[in-house]
PDB file of C-alpha atoms in Angstrom:
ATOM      1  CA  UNK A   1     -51.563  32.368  -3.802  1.00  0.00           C
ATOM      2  CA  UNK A   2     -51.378  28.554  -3.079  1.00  0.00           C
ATOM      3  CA  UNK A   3     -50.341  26.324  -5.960  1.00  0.00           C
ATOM      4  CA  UNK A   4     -53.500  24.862  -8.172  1.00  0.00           C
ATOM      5  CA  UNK A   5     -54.611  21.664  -7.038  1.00  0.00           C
ATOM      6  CA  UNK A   6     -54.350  18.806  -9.247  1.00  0.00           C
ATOM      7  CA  UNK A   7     -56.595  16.344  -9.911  1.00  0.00           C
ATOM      8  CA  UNK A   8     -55.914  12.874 -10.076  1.00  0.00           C
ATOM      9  CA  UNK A   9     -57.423  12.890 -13.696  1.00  0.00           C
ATOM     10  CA  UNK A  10     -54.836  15.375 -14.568  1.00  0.00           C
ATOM     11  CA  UNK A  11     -51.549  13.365 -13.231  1.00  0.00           C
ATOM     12  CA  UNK A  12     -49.294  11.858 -15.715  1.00  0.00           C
ATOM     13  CA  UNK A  13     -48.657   8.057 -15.552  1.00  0.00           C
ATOM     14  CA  UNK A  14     -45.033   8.885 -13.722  1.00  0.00           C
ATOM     15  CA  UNK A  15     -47.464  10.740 -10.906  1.00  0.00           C
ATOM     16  CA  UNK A  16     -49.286   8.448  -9.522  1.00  0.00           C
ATOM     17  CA  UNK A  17     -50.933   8.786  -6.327  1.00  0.00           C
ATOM     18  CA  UNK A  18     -48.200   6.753  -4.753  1.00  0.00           C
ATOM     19  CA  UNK A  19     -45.385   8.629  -7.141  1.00  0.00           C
ATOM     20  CA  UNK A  20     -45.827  12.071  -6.417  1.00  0.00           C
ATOM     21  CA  UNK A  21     -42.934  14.720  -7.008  1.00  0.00           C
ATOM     22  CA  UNK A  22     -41.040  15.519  -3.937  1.00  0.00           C
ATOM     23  CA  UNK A  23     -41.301  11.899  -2.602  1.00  0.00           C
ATOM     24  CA  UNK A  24     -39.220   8.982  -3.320  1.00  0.00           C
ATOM     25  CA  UNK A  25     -40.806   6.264  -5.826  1.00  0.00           C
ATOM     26  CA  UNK A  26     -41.848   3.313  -4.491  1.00  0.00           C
ATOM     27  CA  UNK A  27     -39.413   0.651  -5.264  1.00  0.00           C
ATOM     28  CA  UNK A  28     -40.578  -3.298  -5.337  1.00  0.00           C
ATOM     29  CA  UNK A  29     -39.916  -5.432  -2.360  1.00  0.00           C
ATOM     30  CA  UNK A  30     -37.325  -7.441  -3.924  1.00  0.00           C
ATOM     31  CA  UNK A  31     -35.217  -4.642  -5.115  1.00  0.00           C
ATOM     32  CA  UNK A  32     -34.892  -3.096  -1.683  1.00  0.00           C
ATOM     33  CA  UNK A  33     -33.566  -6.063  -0.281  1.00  0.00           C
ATOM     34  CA  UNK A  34     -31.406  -6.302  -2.895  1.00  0.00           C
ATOM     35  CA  UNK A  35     -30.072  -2.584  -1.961  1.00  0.00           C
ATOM     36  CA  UNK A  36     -29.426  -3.349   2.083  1.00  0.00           C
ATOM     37  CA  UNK A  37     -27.719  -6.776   1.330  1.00  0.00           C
ATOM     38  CA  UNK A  38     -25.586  -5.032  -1.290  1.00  0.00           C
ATOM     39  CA  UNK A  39     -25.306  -2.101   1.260  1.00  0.00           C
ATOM     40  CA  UNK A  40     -24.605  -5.050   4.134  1.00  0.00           C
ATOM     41  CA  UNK A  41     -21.607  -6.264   1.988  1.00  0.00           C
ATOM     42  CA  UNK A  42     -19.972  -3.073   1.301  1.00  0.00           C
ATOM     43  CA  UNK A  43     -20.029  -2.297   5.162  1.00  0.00           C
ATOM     44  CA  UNK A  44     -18.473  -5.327   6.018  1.00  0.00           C
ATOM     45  CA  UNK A  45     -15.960  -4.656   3.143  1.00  0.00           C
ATOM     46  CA  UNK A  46     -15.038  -1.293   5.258  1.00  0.00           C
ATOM     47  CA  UNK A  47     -14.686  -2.995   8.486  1.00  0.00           C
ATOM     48  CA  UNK A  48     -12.260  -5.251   7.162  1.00  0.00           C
ATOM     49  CA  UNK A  49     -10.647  -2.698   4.845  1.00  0.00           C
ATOM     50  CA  UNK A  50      -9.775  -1.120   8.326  1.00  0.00           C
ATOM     51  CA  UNK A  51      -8.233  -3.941  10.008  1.00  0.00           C
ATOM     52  CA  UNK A  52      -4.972  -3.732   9.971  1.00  0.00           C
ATOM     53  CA  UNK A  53      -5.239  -0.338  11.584  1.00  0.00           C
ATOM     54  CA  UNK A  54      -6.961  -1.293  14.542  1.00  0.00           C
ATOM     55  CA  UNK A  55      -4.905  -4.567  15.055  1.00  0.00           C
ATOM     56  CA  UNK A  56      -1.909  -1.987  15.137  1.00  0.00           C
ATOM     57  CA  UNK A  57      -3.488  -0.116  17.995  1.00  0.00           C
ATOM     58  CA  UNK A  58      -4.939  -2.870  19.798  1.00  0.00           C
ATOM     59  CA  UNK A  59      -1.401  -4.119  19.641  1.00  0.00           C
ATOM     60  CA  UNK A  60       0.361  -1.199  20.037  1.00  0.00           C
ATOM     61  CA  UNK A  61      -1.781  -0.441  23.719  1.00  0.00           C
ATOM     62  CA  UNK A  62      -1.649  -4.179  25.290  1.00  0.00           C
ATOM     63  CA  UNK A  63       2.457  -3.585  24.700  1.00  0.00           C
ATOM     64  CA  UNK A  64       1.958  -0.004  26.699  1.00  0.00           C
ATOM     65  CA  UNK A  65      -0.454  -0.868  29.429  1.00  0.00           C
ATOM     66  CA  UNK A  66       2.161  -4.088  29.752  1.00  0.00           C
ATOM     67  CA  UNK A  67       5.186  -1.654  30.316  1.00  0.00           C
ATOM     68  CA  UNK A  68       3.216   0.511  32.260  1.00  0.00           C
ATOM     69  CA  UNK A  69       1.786  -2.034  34.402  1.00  0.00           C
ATOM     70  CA  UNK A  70       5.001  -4.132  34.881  1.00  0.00           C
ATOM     71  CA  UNK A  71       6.215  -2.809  38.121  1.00  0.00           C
ATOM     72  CA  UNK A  72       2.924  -2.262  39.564  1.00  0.00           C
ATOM     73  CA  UNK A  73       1.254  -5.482  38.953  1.00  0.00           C
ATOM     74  CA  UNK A  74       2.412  -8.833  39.037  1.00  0.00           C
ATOM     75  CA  UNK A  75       4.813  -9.442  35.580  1.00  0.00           C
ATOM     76  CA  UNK A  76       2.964 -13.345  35.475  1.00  0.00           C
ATOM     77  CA  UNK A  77      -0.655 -12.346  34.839  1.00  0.00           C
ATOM     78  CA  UNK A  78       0.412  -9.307  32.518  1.00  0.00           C
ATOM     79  CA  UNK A  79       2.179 -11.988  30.112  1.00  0.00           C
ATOM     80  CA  UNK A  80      -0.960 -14.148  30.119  1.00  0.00           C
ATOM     81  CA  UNK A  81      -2.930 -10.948  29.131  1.00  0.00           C
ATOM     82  CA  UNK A  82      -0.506  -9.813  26.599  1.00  0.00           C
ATOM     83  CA  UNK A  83      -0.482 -13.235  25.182  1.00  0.00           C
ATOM     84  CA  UNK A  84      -4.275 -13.589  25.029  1.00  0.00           C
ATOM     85  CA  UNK A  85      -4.261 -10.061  23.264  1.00  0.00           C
ATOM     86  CA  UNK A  86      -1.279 -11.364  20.420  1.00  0.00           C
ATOM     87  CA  UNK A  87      -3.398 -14.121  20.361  1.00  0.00           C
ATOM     88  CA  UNK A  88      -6.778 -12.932  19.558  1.00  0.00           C
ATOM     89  CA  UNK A  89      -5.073 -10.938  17.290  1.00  0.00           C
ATOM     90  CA  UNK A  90      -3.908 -12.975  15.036  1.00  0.00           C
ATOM     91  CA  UNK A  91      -6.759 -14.717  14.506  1.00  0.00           C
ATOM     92  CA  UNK A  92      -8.601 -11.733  13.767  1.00  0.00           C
ATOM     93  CA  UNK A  93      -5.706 -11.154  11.350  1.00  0.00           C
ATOM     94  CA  UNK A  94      -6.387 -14.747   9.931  1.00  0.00           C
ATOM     95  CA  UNK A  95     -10.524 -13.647   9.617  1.00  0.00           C
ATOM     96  CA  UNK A  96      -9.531 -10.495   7.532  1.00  0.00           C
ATOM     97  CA  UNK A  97      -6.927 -12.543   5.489  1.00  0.00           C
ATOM     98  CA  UNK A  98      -9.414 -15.178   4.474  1.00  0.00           C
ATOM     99  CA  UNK A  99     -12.281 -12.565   3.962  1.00  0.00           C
ATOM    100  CA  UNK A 100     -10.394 -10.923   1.557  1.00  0.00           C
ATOM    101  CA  UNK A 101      -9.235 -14.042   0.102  1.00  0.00           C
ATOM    102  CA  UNK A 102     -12.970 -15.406  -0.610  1.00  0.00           C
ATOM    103  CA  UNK A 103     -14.214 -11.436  -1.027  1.00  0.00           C
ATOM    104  CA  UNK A 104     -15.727 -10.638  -4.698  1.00  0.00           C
ATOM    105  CA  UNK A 105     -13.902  -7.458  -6.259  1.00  0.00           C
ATOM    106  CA  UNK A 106     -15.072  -3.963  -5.465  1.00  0.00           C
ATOM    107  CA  UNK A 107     -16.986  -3.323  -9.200  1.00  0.00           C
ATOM    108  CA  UNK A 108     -19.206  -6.978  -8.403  1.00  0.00           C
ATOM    109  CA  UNK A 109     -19.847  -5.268  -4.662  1.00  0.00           C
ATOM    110  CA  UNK A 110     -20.916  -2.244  -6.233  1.00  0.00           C
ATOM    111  CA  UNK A 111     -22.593  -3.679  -9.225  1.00  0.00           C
ATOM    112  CA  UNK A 112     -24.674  -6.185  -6.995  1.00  0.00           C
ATOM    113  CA  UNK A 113     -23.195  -9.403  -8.825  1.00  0.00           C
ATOM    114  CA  UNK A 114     -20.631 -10.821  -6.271  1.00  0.00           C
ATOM    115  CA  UNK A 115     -21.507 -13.302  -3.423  1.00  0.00           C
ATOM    116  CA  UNK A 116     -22.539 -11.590  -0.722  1.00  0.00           C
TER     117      UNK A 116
END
């Protein structure tokens, strides 16, 4: 009841031992690294794509764990903090504006023909 065995005689060029059916073909060395540093790209793409969002929250919580904090903790070190977060924000604002300034369009990132 088992399927017939096939000899290696019998396998077509596209079977070779190390192309069987029901397993991935074997790709060449370069072309996989090709793949991850095009997949690399479009992942940092995403992070940057999302940006703005999280620089929203990240603002939007420093400004509520200020006015929650100001009568409980001393108002001089909760400026400092809130400065150091508008701070570091912006210049992660300034990273994702340059990045997409010196970015190569989504079809090269996709195609594999932009900088990376």
């Amino acid at each position: 009841m088992g399927l017939p065995e096939v000899g290696v005689s019998e396998m077509s060029a596209s079977q070779s031992p190390r192309n069987r059916p029901g397993q991935p073909p074997t790709m060449p060395q370069e072309t996989d690294s090709a793949r991850e540093a095009n997949l690399h790209a479009q992942r940092i793409a995403l992070l940057y794509e999302a940006l703005p969002a999280a620089l929203v929250a990240s603002i939007g919580c420093a400004l509520a764990l200020v006015i929650i904090n100001w009568n409980v903790l001393p108002q001089g070190p909760l400026l400092i903090w809130l400065a150091y977060q508008l701070v570091l924000s912006a210049g992660r604002y300034r990273l994702a504006c340059s990045f997409k300034a010196g970015a190569p369009a989504p079809a090269a990132v996709q195609d594999g023909t932009g900088p990376l």
